[in-house]
Coordinates of C-alpha atoms in Angstrom, one line a residue:
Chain A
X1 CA 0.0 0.0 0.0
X2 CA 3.1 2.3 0.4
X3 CA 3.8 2.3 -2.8
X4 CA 0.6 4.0 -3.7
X5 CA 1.3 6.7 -1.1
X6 CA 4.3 7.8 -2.4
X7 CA 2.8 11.4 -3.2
X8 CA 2.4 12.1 0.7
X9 CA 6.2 11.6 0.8
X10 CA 6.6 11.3 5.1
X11 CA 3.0 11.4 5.6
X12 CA 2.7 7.9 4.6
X13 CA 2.6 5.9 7.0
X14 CA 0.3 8.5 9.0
X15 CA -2.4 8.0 6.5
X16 CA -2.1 4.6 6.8
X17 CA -2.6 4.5 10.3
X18 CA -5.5 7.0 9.9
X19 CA -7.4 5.1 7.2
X20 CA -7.2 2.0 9.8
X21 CA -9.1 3.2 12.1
X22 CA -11.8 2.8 9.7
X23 CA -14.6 0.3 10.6
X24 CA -14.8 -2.0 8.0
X25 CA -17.5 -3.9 9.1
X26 CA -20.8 -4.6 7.2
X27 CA -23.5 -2.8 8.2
X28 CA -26.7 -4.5 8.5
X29 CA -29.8 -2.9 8.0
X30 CA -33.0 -3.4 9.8
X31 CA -35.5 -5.5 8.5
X32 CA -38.1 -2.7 7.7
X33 CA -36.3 -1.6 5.0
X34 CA -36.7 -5.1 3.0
X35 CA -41.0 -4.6 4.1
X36 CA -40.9 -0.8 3.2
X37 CA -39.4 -1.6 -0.2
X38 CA -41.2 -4.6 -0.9
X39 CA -44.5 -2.4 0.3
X40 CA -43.8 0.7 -2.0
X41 CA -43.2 -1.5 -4.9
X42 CA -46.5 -3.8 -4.2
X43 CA -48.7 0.0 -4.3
X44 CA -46.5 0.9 -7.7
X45 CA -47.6 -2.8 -9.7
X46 CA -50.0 -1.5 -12.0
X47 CA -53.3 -2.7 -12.5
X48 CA -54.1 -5.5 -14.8
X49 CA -55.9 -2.9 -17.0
X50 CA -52.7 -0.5 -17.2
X51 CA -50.3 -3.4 -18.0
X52 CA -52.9 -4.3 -21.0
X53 CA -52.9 -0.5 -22.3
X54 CA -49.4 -0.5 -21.8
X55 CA -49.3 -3.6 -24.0
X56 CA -51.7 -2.3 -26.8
X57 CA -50.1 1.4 -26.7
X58 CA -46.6 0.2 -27.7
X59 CA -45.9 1.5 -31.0
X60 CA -44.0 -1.1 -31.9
X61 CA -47.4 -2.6 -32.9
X62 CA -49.1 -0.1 -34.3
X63 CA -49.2 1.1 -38.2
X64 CA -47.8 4.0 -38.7
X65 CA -49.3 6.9 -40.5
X66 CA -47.1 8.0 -43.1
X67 CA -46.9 11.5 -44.9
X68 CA -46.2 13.8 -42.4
X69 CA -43.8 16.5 -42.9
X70 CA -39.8 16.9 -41.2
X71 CA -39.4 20.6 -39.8
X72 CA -36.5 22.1 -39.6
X73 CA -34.2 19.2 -40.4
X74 CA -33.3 17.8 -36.9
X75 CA -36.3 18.0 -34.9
X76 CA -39.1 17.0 -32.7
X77 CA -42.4 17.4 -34.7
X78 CA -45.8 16.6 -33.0
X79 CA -48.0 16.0 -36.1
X80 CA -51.5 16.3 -34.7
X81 CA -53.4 14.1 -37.1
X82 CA -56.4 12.5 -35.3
X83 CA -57.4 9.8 -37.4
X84 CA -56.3 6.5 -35.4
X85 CA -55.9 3.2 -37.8
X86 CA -58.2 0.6 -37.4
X87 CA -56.8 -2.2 -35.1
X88 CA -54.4 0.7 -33.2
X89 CA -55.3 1.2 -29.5
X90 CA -57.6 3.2 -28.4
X91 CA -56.6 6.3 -26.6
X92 CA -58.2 7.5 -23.3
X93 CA -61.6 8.4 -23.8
X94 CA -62.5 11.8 -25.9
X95 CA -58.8 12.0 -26.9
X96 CA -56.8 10.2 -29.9
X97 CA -53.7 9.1 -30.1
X98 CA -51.2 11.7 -32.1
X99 CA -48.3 10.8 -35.0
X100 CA -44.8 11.6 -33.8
X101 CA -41.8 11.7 -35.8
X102 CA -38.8 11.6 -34.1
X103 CA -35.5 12.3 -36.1
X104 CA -32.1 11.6 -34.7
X105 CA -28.4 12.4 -36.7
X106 CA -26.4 9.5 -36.5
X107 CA -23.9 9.2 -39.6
X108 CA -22.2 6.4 -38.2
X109 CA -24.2 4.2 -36.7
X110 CA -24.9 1.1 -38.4
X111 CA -28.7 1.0 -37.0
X112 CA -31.1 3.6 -34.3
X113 CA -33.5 2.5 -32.2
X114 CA -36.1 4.8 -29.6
X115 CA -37.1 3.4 -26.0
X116 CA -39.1 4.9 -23.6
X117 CA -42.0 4.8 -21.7
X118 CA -43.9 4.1 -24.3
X119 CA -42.5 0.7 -25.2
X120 CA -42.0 0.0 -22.0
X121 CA -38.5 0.7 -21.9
X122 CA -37.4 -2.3 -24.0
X123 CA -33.6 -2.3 -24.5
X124 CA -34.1 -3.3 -28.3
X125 CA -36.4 -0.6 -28.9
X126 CA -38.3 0.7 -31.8
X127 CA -36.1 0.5 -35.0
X128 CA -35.7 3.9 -36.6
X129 CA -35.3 3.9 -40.4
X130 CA -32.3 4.9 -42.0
X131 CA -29.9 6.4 -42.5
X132 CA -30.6 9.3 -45.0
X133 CA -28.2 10.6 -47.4
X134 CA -27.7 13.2 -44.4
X135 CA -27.3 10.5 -41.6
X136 CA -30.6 11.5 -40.2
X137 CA -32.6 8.2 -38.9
X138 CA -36.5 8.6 -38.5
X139 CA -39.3 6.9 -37.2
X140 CA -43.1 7.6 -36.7
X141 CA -44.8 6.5 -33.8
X142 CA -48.5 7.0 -32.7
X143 CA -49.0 7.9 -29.0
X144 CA -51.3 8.8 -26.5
X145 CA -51.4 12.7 -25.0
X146 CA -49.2 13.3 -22.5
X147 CA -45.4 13.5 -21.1
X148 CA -43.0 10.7 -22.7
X149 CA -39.6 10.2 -21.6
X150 CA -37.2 8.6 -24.2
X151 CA -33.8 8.2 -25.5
X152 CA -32.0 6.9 -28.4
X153 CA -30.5 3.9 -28.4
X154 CA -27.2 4.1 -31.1
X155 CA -25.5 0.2 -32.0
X156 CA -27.9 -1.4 -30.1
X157 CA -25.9 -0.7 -26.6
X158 CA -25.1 3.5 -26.7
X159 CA -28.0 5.3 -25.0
X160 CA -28.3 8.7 -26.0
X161 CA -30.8 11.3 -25.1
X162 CA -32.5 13.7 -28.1
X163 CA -30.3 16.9 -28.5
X164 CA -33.5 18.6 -30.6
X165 CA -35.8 17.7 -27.8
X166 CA -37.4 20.3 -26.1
X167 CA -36.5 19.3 -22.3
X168 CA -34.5 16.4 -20.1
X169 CA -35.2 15.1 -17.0
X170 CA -32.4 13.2 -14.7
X171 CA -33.6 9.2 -14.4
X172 CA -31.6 8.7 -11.1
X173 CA -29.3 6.8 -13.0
X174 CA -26.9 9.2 -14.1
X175 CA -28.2 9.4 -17.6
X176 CA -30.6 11.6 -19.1
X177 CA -34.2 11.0 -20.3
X178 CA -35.4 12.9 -23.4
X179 CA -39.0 14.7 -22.4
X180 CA -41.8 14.9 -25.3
X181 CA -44.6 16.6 -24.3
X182 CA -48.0 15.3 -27.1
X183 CA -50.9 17.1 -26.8
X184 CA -54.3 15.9 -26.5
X185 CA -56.4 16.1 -29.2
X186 CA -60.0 16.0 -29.5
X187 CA -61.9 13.7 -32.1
X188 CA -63.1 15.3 -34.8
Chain B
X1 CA -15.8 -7.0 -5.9
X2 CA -18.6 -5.9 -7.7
X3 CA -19.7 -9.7 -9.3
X4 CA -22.9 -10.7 -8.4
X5 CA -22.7 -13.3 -5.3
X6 CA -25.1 -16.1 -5.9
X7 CA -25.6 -19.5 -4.1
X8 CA -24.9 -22.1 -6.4
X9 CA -29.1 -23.1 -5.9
X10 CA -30.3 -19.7 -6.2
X11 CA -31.9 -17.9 -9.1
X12 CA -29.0 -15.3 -10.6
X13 CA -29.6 -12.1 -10.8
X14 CA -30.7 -12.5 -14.5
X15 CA -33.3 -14.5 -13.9
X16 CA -34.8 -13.0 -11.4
X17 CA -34.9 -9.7 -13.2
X18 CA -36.3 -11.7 -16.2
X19 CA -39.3 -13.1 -13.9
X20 CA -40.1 -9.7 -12.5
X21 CA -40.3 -8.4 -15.5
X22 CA -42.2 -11.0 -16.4
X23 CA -45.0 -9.9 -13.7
X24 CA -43.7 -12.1 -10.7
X25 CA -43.5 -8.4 -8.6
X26 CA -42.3 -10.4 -5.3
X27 CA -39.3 -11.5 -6.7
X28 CA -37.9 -8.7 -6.8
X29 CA -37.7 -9.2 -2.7
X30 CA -35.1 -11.5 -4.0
X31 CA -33.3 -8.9 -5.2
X32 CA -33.8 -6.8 -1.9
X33 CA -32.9 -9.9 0.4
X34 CA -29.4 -10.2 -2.0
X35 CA -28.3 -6.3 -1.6
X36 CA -29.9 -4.1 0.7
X37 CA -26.9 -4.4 2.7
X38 CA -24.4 -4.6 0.1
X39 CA -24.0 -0.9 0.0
X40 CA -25.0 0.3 3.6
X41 CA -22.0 1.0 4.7
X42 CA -20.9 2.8 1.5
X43 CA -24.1 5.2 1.6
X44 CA -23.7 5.5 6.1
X45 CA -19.8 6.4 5.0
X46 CA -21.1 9.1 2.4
X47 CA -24.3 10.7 5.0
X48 CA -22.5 10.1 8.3
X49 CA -25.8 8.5 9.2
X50 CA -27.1 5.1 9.3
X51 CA -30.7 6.4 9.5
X52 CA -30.2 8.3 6.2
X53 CA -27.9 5.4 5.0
X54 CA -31.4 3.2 5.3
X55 CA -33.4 5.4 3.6
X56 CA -30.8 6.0 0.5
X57 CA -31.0 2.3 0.1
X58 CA -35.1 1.9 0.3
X59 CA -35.5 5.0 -2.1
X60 CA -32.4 3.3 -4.1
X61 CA -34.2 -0.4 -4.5
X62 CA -37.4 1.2 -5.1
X63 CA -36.0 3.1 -8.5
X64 CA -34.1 0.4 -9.2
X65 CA -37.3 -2.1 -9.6
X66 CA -39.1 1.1 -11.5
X67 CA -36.4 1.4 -13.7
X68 CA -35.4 -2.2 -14.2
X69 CA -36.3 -2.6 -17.7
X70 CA -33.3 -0.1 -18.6
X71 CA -30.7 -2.5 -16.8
X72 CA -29.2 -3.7 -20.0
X73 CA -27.0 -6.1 -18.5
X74 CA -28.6 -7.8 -16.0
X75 CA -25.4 -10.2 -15.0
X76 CA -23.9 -6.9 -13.5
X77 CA -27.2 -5.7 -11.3
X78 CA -25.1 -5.3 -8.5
X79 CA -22.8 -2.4 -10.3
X80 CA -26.1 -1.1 -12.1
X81 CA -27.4 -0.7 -8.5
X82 CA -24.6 0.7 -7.2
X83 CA -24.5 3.8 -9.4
X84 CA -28.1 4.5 -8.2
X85 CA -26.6 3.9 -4.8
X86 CA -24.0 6.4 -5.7
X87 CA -26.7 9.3 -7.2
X88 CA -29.2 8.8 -4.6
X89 CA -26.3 9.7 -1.6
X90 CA -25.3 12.5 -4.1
X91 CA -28.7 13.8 -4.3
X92 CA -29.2 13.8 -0.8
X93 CA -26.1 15.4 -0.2
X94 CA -26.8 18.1 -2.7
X95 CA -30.0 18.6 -0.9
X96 CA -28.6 18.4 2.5
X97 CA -26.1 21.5 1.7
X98 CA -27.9 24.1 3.8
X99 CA -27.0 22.6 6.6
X100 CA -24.3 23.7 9.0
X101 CA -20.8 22.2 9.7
X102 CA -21.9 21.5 12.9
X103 CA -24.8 19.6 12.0
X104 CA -22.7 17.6 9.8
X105 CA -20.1 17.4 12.7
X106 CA -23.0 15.7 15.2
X107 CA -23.8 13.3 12.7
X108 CA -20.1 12.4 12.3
X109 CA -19.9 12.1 15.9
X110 CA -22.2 10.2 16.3
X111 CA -22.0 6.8 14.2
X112 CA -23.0 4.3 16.5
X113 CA -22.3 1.0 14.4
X114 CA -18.8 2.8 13.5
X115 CA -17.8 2.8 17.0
X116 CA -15.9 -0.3 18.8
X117 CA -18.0 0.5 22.8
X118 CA -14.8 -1.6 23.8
X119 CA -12.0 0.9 22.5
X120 CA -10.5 2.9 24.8
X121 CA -11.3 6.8 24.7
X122 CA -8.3 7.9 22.9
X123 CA -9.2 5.3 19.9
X124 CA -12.7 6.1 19.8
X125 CA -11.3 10.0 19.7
X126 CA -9.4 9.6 16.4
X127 CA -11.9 6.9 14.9
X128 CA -14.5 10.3 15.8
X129 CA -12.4 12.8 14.1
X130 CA -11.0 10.4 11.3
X131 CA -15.2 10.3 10.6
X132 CA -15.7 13.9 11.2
X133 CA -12.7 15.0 8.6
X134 CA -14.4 12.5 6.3
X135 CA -17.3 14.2 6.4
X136 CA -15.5 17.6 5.5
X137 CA -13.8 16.6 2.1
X138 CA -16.0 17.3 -0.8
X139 CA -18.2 14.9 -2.1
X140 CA -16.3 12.6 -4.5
X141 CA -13.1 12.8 -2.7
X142 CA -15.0 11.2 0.4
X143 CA -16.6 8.5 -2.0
X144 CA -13.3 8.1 -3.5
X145 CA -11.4 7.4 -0.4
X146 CA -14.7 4.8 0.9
X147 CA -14.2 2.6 -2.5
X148 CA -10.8 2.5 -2.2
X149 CA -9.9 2.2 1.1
X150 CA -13.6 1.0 2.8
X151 CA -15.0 -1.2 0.1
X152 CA -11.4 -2.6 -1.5
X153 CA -12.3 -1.6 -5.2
X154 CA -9.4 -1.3 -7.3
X155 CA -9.1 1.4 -9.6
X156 CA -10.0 -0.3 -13.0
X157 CA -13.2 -1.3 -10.3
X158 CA -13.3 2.3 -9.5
X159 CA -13.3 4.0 -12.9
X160 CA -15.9 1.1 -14.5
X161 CA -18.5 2.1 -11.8
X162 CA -18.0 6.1 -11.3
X163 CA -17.6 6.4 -15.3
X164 CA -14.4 8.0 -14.6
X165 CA -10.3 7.3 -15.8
X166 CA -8.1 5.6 -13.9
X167 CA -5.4 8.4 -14.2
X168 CA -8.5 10.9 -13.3
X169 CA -9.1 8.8 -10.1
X170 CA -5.6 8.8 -9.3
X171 CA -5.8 12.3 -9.3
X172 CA -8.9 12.2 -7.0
X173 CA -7.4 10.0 -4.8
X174 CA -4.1 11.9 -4.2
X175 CA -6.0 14.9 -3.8
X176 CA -8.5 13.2 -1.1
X177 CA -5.2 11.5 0.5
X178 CA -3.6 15.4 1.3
X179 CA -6.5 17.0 2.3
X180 CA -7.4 14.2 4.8
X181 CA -3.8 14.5 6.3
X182 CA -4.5 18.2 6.4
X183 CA -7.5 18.3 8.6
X184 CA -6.1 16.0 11.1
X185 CA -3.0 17.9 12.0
X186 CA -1.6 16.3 15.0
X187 CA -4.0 12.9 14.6
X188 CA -2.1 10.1 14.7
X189 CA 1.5 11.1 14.8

């Protein structure tokens, strides 16, 4: 260990001696912690009927609607087209889901992908379509009003949040979460 | 340090996060049982406080089952965990700035499961301000110093789970060494 204390020249050995005095004992923690864990996470399991519109709102199974424009080059555009496929899920009552395209430059990468809340933050992720002579990758996805977080995810492993999107949140896990914001829409 | 530990009849860490995912919810108490202790004393070494250590781990396990579906290698759980571990004590410290010197000096003094109740004074007087000066270095120094010299990581251990260099944690560490000497003048001679 010396050796690696070189820098404090003299003072060596005194560090030593003060970092022994350091209890290196496990620490256990009382039991209520395992029950107030297991408790919060028993409140968070989502109902049957929330797994099943989780299920039938991933994108990843729904047409796309095609034809919408690309503003701006890089960017996040909400294209607030009501009509809903047949066979797509069915948004909460007296709103529609709403087209998204989401664009992301990537001149390198051999293949995109987008997870998120909204496909249930599967690693594999929804394939983007690309690239363009540009690099740009694209995909449109149809989802319900309200906040999504996403990110990129570059070569199948790099997860990379939007740069064009509007906000970021922290996820806690020392990465960043792309924030979409889709607004409802009434049926026409 | 950081490889799962598994009983040779017990579900790895892979499969458990597989059958949780899966909608089997109360395995993740498997998952709980295997590490809520794991990093205690890294997260009391970071608060000074083995009340706040408890509840960096709960709020820690608790976004960790929310946020399992982005663990994208589920073989390494524990180190995934870990860097929760690691921003959840950072958060809370961030939070906890406000507070005085001397608050942070009670709390430091006052580590009950750090303290041997059969050392004599004098020992349980440098293990107190050992603690204390701890407590004073800046954030990653202090988590630096608890890795290394706490937990046993190596450095190549180090840099994989704080996303850091091991010439930049050298660094860190050298830094963290001088200015623990410095605020124990005197301690230890």
């Amino acid at each position: 260990m010396k050796q690696e204390h070189e820098d404090l020249g003299p003072d060596a050995e005194r560090f030593e001696r003060i970092i022994g005095v350091l209890d290196r004992r496990s620490l256990r923690l009382p039991s209520t912690v395992r029950a107030a864990v297991m408790a919060r996470i028993r409140a968070e399991r989502p109902s049957a009927r929330s797994r099943a519109w989780t299920w039938l709102a991933a994108p990843r199974l729904s047409p796309l609607a095609a034809g919408l424009a690309l503003a701006a080059g890089i960017a996040v555009l909400l294209l607030l087209r009501p009509a809903v496929p047949s066979g797509t899920p069915t948004a909460p009552a007296g709103s529609v889901s709403v087209s998204v395209r989401l664009v992301f430059a990537a001149p390198r990468a051999s293949r995109v992908a987008v997870t998120g809340d909204f496909a249930s933050w599967d690693p594999k992720g929804i394939p983007l379509a690309g690239p363009q002579g540009d690099g740009i990758w694209a995909v449109e996805l149809k989802l319900p009003p309200g906040l999504h977080h996403y990110v990129f995810i570059v070569d199948g492993s790099e997860w990379q949040h939007d740069p064009n999107a509007p906000s970021h949140v922290e996820d806690g896990l020392g990465q960043r979460n792309s924030v979409l914001l889709v607004p409802e829409q009434k049926a026409s | 340090m950081y490889d799962s530990v598994v009983m040779s009849d017990s579900p790895t860490d892979a499969d458990v996060i597989a059958s949780v995912l899966d909608g089997d919810t109360e395995r993740f108490g498997i998952l709980v049982e295997r590490y809520q202790d794991e990093f205690a004393r890294y997260a009391k070494y970071m608060t000074g406080s083995e009340d706040e250590a408890a509840d960096i781990i709960q709020e820690s396990l608790v976004r960790a089952y929310r946020s399992l579906q982005r663990c994208k290698d589920r073989a390494n759980f524990k180190g995934w965990l870990f860097r929760i571990v690691s921003n959840q004590c950072k958060s809370h410290l961030a939070r906890r700035r406000r507070r005085t010197l001397e608050r942070l000096s009670e709390e430091a003094a006052t580590v009950p499961a750090l303290e041997d109740p059969g050392a004599d004074a004098e020992a349980a007087d440098v293990r107190r301000k050992v603690h204390q000066a701890l407590q004073e270095l800046p954030t990653d120094q202090r988590e630096a110093l608890v890795l290394k010299y706490v937990e046993g990581l190596s450095l190549p251990e180090m840099a994989e789970i704080l996303s850091a260099s091991v010439s930049a944690l050298k660094m860190r560490l050298m830094r963290a060494r001088r200015e623990l000497l410095a605020k124990l003048p005197g301690v230890v001679t």
